[in-house]
mmCIF file with all atom_site columns, C-alpha atoms in Angstrom:
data_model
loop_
_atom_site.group_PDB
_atom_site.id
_atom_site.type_symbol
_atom_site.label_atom_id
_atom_site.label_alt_id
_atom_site.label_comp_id
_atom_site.label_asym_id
_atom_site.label_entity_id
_atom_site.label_seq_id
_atom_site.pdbx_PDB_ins_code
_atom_site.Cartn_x
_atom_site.Cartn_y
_atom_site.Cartn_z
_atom_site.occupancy
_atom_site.B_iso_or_equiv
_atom_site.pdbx_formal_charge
_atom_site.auth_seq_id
_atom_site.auth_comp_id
_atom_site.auth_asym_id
_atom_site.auth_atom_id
_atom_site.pdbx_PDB_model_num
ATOM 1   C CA . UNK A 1 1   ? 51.942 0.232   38.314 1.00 59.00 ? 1   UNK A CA 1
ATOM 2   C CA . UNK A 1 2   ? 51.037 -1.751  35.362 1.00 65.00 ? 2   UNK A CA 1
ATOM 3   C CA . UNK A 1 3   ? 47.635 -2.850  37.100 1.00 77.00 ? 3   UNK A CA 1
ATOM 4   C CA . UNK A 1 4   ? 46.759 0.957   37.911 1.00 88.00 ? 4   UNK A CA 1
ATOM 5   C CA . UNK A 1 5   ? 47.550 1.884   34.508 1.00 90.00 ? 5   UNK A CA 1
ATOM 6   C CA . UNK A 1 6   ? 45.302 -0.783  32.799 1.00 93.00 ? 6   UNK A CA 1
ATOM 7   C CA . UNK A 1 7   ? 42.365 -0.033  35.713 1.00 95.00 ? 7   UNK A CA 1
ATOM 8   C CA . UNK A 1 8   ? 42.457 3.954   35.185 1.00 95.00 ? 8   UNK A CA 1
ATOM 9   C CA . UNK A 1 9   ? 42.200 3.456   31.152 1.00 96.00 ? 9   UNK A CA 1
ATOM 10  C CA . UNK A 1 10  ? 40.166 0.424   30.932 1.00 96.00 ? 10  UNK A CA 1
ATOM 11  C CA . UNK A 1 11  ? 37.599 1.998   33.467 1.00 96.00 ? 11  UNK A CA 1
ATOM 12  C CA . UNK A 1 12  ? 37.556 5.450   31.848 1.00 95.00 ? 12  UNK A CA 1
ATOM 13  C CA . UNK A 1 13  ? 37.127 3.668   28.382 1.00 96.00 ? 13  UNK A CA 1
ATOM 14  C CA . UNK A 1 14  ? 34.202 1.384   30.277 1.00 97.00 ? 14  UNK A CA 1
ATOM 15  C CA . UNK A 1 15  ? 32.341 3.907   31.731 1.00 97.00 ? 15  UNK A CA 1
ATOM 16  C CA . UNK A 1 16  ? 32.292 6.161   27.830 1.00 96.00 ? 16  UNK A CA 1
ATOM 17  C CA . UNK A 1 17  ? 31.314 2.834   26.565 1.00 97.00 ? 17  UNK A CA 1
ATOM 18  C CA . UNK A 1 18  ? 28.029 3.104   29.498 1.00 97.00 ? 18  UNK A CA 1
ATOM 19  C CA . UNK A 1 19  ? 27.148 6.222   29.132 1.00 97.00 ? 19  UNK A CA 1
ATOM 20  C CA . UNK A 1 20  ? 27.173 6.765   25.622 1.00 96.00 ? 20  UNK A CA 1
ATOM 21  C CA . UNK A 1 21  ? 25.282 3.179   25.025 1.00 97.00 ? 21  UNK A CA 1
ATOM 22  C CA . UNK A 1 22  ? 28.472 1.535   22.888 1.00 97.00 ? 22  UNK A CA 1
ATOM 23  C CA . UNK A 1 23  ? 28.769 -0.867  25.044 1.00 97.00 ? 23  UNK A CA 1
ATOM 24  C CA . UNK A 1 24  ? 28.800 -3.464  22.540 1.00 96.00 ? 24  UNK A CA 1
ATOM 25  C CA . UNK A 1 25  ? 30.341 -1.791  19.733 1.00 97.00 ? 25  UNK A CA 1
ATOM 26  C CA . UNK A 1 26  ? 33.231 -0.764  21.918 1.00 97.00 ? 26  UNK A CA 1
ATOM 27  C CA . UNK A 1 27  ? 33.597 -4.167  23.614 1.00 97.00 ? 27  UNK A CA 1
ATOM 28  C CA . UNK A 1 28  ? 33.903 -6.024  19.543 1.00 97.00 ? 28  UNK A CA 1
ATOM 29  C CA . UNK A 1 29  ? 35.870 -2.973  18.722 1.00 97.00 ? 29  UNK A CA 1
ATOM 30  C CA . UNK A 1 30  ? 38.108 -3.969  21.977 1.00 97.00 ? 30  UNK A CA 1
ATOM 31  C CA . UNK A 1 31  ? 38.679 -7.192  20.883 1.00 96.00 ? 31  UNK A CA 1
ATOM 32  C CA . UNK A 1 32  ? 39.130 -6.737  17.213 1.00 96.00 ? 32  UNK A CA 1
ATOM 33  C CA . UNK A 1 33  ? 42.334 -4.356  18.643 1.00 96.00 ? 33  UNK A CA 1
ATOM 34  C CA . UNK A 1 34  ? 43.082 -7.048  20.830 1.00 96.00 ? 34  UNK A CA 1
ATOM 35  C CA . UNK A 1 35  ? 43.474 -9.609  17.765 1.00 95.00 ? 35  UNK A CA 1
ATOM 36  C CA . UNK A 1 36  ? 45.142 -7.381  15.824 1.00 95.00 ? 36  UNK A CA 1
ATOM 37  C CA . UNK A 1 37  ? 47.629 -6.357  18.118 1.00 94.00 ? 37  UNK A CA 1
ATOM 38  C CA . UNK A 1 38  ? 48.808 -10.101 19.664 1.00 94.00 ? 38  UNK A CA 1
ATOM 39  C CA . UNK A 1 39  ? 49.076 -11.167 15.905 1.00 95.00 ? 39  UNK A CA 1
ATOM 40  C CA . UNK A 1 40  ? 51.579 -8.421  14.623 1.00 93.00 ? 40  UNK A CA 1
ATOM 41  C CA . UNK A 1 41  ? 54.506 -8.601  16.258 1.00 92.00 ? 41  UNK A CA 1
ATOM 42  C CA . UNK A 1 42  ? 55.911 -5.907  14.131 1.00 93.00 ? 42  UNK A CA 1
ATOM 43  C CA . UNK A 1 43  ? 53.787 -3.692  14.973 1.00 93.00 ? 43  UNK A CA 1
ATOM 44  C CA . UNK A 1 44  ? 54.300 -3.534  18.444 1.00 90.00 ? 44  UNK A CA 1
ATOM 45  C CA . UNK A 1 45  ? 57.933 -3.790  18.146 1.00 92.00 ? 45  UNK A CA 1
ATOM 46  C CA . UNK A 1 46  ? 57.738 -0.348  16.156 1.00 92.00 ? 46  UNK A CA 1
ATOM 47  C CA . UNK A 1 47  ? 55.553 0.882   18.623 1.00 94.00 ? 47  UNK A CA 1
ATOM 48  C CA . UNK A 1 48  ? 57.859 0.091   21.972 1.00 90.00 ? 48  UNK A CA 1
ATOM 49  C CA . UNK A 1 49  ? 60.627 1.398   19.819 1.00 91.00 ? 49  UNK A CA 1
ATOM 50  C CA . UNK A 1 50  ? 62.539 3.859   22.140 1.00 91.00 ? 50  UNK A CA 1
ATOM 51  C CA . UNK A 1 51  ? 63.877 5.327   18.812 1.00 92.00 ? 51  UNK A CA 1
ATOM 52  C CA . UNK A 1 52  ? 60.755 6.273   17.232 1.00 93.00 ? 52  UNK A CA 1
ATOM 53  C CA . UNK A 1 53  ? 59.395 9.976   18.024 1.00 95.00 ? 53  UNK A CA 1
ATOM 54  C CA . UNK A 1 54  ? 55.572 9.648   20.057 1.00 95.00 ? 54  UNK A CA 1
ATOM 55  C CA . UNK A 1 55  ? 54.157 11.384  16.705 1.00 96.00 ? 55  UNK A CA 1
ATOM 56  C CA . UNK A 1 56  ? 55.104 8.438   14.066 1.00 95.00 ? 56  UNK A CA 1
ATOM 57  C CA . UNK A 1 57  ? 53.873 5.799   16.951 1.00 95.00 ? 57  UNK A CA 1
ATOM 58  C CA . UNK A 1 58  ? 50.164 8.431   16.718 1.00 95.00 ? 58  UNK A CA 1
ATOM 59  C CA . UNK A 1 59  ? 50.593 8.404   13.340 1.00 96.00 ? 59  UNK A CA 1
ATOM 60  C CA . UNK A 1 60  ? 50.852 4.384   12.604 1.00 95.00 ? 60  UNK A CA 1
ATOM 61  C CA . UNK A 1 61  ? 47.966 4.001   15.062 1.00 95.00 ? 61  UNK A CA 1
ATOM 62  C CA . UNK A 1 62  ? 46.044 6.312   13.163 1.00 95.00 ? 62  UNK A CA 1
ATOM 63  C CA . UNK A 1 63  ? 46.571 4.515   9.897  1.00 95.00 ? 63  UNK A CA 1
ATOM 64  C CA . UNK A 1 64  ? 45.882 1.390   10.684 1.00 95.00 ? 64  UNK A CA 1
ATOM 65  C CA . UNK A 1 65  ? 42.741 2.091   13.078 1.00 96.00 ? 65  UNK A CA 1
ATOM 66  C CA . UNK A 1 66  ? 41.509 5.202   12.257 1.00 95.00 ? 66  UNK A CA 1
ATOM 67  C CA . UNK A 1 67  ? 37.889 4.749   10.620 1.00 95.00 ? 67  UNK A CA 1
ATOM 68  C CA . UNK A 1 68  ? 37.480 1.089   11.302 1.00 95.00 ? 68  UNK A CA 1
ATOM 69  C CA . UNK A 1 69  ? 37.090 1.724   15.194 1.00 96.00 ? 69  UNK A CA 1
ATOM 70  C CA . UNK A 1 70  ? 35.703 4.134   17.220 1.00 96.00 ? 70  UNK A CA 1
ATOM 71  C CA . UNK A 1 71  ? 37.308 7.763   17.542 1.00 96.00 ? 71  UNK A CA 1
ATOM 72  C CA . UNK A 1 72  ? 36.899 6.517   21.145 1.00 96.00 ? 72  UNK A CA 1
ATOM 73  C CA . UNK A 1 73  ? 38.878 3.724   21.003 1.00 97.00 ? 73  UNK A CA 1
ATOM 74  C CA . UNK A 1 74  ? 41.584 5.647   18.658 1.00 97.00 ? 74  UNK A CA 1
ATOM 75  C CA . UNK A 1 75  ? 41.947 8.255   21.030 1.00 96.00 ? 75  UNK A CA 1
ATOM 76  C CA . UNK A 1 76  ? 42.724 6.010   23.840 1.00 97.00 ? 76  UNK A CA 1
ATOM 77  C CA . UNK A 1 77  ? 45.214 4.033   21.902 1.00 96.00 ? 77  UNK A CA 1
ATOM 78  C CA . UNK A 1 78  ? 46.964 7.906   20.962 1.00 96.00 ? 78  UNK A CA 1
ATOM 79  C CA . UNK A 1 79  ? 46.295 8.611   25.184 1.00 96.00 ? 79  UNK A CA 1
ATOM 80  C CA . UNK A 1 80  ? 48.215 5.500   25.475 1.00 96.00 ? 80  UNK A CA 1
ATOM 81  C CA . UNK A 1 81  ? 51.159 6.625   23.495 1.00 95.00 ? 81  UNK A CA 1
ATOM 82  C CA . UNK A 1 82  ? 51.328 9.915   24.533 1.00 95.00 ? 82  UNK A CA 1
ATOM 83  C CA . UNK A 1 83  ? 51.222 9.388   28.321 1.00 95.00 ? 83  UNK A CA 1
ATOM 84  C CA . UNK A 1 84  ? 54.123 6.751   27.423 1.00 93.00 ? 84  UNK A CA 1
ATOM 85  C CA . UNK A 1 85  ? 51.994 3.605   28.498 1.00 94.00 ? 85  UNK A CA 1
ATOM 86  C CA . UNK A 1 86  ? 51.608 2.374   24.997 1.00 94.00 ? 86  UNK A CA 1
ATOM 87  C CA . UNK A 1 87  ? 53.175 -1.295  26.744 1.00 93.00 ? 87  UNK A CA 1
ATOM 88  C CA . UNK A 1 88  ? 50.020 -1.628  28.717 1.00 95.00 ? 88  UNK A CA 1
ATOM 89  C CA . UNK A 1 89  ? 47.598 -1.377  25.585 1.00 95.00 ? 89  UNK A CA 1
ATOM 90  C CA . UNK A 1 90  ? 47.129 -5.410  26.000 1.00 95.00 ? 90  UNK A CA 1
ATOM 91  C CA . UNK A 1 91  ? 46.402 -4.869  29.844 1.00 95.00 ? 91  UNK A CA 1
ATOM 92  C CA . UNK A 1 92  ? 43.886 -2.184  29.352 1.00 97.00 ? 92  UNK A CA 1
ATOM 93  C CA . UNK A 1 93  ? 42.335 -3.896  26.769 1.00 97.00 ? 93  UNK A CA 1
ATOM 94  C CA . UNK A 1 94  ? 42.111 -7.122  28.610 1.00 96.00 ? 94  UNK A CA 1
ATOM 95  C CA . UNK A 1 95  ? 40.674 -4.851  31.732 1.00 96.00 ? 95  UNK A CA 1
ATOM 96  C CA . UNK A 1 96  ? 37.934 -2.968  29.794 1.00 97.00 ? 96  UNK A CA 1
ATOM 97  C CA . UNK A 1 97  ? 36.842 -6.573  28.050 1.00 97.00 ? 97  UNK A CA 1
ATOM 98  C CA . UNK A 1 98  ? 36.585 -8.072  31.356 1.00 95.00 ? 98  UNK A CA 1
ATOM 99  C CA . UNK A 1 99  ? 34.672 -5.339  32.854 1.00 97.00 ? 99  UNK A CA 1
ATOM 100 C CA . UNK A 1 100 ? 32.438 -5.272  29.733 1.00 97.00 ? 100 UNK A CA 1
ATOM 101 C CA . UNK A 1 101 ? 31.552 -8.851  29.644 1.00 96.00 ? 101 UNK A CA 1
ATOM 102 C CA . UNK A 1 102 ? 31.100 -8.592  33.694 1.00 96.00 ? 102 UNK A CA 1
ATOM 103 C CA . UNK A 1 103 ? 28.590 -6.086  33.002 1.00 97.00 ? 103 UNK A CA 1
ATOM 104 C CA . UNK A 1 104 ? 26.679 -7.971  30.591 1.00 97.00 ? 104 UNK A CA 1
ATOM 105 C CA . UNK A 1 105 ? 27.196 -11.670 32.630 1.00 97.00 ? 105 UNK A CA 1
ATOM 106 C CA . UNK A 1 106 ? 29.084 -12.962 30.492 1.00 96.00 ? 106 UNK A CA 1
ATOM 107 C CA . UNK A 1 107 ? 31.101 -15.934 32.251 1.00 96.00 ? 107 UNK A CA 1
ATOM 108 C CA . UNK A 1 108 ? 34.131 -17.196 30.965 1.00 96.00 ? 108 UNK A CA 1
ATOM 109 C CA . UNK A 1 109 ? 34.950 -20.822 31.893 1.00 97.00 ? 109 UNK A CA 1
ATOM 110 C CA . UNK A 1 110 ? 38.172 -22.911 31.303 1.00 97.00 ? 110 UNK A CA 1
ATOM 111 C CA . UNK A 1 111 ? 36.961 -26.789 31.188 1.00 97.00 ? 111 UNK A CA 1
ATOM 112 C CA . UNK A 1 112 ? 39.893 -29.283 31.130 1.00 96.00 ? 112 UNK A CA 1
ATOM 113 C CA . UNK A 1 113 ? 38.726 -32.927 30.682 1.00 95.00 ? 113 UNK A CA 1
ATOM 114 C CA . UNK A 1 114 ? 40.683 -36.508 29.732 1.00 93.00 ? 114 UNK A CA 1
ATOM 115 C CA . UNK A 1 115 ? 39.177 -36.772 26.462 1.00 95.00 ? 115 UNK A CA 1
ATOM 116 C CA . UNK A 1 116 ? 37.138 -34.037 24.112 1.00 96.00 ? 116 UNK A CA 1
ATOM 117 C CA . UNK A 1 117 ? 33.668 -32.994 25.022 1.00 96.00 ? 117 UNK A CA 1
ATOM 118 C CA . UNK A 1 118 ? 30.820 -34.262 22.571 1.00 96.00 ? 118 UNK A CA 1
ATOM 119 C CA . UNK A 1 119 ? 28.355 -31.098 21.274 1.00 97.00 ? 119 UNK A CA 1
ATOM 120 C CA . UNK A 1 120 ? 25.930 -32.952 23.493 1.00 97.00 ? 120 UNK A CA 1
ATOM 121 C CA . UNK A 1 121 ? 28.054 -32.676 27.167 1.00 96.00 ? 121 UNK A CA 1
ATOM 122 C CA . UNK A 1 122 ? 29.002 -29.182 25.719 1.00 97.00 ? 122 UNK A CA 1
ATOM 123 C CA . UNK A 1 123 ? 25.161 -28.127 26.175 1.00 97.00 ? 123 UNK A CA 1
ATOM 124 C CA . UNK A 1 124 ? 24.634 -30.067 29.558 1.00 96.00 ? 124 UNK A CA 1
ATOM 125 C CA . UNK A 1 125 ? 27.586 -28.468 31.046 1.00 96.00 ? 125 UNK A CA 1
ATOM 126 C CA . UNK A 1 126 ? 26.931 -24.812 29.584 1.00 97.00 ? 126 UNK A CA 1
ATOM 127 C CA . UNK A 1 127 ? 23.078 -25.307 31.013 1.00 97.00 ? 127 UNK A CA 1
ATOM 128 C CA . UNK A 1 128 ? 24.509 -26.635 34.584 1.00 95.00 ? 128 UNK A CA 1
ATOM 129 C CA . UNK A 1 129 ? 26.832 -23.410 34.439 1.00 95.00 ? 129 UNK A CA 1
ATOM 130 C CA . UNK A 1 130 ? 24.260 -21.021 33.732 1.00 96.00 ? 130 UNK A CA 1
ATOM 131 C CA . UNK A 1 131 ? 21.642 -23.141 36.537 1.00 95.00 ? 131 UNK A CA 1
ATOM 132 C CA . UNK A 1 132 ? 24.264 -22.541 39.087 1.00 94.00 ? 132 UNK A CA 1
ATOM 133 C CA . UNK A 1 133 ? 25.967 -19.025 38.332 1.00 94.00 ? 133 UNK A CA 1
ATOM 134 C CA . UNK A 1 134 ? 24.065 -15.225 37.663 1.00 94.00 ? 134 UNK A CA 1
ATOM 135 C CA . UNK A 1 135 ? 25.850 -15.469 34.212 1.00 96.00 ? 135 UNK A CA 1
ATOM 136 C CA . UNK A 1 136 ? 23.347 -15.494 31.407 1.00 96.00 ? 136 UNK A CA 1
ATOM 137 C CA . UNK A 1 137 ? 26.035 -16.634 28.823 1.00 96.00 ? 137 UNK A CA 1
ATOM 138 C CA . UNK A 1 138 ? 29.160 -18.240 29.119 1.00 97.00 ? 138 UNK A CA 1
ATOM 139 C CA . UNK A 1 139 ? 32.264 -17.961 27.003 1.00 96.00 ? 139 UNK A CA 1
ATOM 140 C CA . UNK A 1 140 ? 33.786 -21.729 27.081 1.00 97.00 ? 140 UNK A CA 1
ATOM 141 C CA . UNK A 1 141 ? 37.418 -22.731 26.395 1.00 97.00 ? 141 UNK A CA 1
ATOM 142 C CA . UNK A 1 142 ? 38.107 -26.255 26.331 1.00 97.00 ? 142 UNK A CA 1
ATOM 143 C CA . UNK A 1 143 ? 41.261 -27.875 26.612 1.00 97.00 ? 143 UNK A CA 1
ATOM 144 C CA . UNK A 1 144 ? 41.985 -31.848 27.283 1.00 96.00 ? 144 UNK A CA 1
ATOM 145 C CA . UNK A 1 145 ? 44.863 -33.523 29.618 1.00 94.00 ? 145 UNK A CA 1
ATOM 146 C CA . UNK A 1 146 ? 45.281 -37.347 29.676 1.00 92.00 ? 146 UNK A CA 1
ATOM 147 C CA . UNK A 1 147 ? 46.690 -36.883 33.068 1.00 91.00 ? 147 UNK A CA 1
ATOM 148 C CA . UNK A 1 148 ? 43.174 -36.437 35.000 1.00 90.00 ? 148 UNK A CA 1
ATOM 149 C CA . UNK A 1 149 ? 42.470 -40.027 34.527 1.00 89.00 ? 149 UNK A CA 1
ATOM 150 C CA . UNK A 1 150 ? 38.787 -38.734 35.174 1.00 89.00 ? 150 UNK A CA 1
ATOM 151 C CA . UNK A 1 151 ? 36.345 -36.426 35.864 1.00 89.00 ? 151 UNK A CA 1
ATOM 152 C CA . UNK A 1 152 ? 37.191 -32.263 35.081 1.00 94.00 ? 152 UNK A CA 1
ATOM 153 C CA . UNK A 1 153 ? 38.265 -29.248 36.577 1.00 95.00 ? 153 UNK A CA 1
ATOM 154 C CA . UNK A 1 154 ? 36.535 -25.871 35.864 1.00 96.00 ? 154 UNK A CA 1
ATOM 155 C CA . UNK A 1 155 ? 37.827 -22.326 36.298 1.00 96.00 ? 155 UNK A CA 1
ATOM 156 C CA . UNK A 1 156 ? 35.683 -19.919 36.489 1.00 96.00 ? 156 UNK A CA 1
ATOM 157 C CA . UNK A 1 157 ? 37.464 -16.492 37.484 1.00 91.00 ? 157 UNK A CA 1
ATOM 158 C CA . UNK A 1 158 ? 38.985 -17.578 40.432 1.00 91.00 ? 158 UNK A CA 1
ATOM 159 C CA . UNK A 1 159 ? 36.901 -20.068 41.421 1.00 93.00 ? 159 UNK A CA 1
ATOM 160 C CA . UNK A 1 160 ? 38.068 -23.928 40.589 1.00 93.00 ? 160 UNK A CA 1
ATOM 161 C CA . UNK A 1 161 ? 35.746 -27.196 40.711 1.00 91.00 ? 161 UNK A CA 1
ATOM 162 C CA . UNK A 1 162 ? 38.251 -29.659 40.692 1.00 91.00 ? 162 UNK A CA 1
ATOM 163 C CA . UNK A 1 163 ? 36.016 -33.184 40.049 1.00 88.00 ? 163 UNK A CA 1
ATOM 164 C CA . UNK A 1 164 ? 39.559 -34.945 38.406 1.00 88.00 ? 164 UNK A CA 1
ATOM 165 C CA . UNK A 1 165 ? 40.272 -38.447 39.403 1.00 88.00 ? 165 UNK A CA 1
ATOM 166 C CA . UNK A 1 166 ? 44.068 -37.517 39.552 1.00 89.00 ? 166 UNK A CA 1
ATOM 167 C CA . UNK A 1 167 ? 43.304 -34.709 42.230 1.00 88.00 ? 167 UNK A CA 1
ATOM 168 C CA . UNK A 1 168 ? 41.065 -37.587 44.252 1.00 85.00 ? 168 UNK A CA 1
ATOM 169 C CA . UNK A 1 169 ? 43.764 -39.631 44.143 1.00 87.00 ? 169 UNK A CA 1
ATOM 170 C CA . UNK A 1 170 ? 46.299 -37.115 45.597 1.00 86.00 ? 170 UNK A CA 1
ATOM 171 C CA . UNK A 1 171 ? 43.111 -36.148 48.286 1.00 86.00 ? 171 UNK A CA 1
ATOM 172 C CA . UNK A 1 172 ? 42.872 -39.886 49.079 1.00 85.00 ? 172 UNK A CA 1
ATOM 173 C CA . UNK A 1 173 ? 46.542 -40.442 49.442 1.00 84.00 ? 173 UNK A CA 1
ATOM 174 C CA . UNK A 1 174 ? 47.042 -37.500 51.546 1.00 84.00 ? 174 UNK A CA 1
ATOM 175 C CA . UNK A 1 175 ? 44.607 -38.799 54.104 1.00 84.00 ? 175 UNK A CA 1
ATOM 176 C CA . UNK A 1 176 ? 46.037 -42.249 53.765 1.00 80.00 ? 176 UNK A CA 1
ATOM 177 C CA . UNK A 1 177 ? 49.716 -41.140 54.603 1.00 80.00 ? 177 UNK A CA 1
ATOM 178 C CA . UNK A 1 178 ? 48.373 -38.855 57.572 1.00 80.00 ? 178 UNK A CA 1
ATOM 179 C CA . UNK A 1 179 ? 46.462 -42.075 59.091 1.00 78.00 ? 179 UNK A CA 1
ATOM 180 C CA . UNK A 1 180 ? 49.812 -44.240 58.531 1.00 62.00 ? 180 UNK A CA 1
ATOM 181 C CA . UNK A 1 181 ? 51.531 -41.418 60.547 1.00 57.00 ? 181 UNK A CA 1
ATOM 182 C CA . UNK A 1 182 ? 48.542 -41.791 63.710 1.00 58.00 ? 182 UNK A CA 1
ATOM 183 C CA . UNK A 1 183 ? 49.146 -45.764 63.489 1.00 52.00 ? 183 UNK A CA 1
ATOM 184 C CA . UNK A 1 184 ? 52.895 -45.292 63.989 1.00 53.00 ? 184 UNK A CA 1
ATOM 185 C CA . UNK A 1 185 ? 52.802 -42.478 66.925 1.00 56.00 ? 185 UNK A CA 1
ATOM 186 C CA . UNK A 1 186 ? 50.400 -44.922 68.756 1.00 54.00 ? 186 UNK A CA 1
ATOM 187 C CA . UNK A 1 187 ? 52.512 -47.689 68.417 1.00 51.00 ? 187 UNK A CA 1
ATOM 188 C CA . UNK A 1 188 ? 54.977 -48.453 71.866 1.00 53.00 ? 188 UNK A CA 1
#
């Protein structure tokens, strides 16, 4: 349900954003929402009150984003509310971002390494990314985990390039202990 709720909203709130030629305006406007949302707890708490009548929930919203986004984007968030989704606002937004930055090839990538990228193997990797993939810009999270030994793994979507050491390793020892398995059933 939760997926057909952020599709049907995120894609209705996409194809506005198309047609009307926001695109990019609604996708920062998206993501400012976004931000502001995952950093006030309170807010949403007040908001997925069961207590608190649909009309104070519009009426918050309103306050706080009305005339710094989009009547767009307002209305959705009062759609949201009103059709008693307001839970999936995170989803939807998520959704319509994705779509957006789809749209526009944007990739996002998720790089894990041993140690911290220099600026210099930043650029490299970003160029091989872009040589290799119809993104024209990439989005680039880094993150670092001692326990590669070696080498990276990239996520892209749901695509992985898994170069680690540690996952050679594992490769390597799987073969090793289904050879050790051959030698013994061959054995009298």
């Amino acid at each position: 349900m939760a997926k057909l709720v952020s599709k049907t909203y995120g894609d209705a709130l996409f194809e506005l954003a198309v047609e009307s030629n926001q695109l990019d305006s609604f996708l920062e406007e998206a993501k400012g929402v976004r931000s502001v949302l995952e950093s006030n707890q309170e807010l949403n708490r007040l908001m997925n009150h069961p207590k608190i009548v649909k009309e104070d929930k519009i009426a918050t919203l309103e306050a706080i984003f009305k005339g710094r986004v989009s009547d767009e984007l307002v209305g959705l968030l009062r759609m949201l509310v009103e059709k008693d989704h307001y839970s999936e606002t995170p989803a939807v937004l998520e959704y319509f971002i994705g779509q957006a930055k789809e749209y526009k090839h944007i990739g996002t990538a998720y790089v894990t390494t041993v140690m911290p990228l220099g600026e210099i193997q930043k650029s490299n990797l970003v160029e091989k990314l872009l040589e290799t993939t119809d993104y024209v810009q990439f989005e680039m999270h880094y993150e670092t985990d001692p326990s590669l030994i070696g080498g990276m793994i990239i996520r892209i979507k749901d695509r992985v390039v898994d170069s680690s050491i540690k996952s050679k390793l594992a490769a390597l020892s799987s073969e090793l202990s289904k050879i050790q398995l051959k030698v013994g059933e061959c054995a009298p």
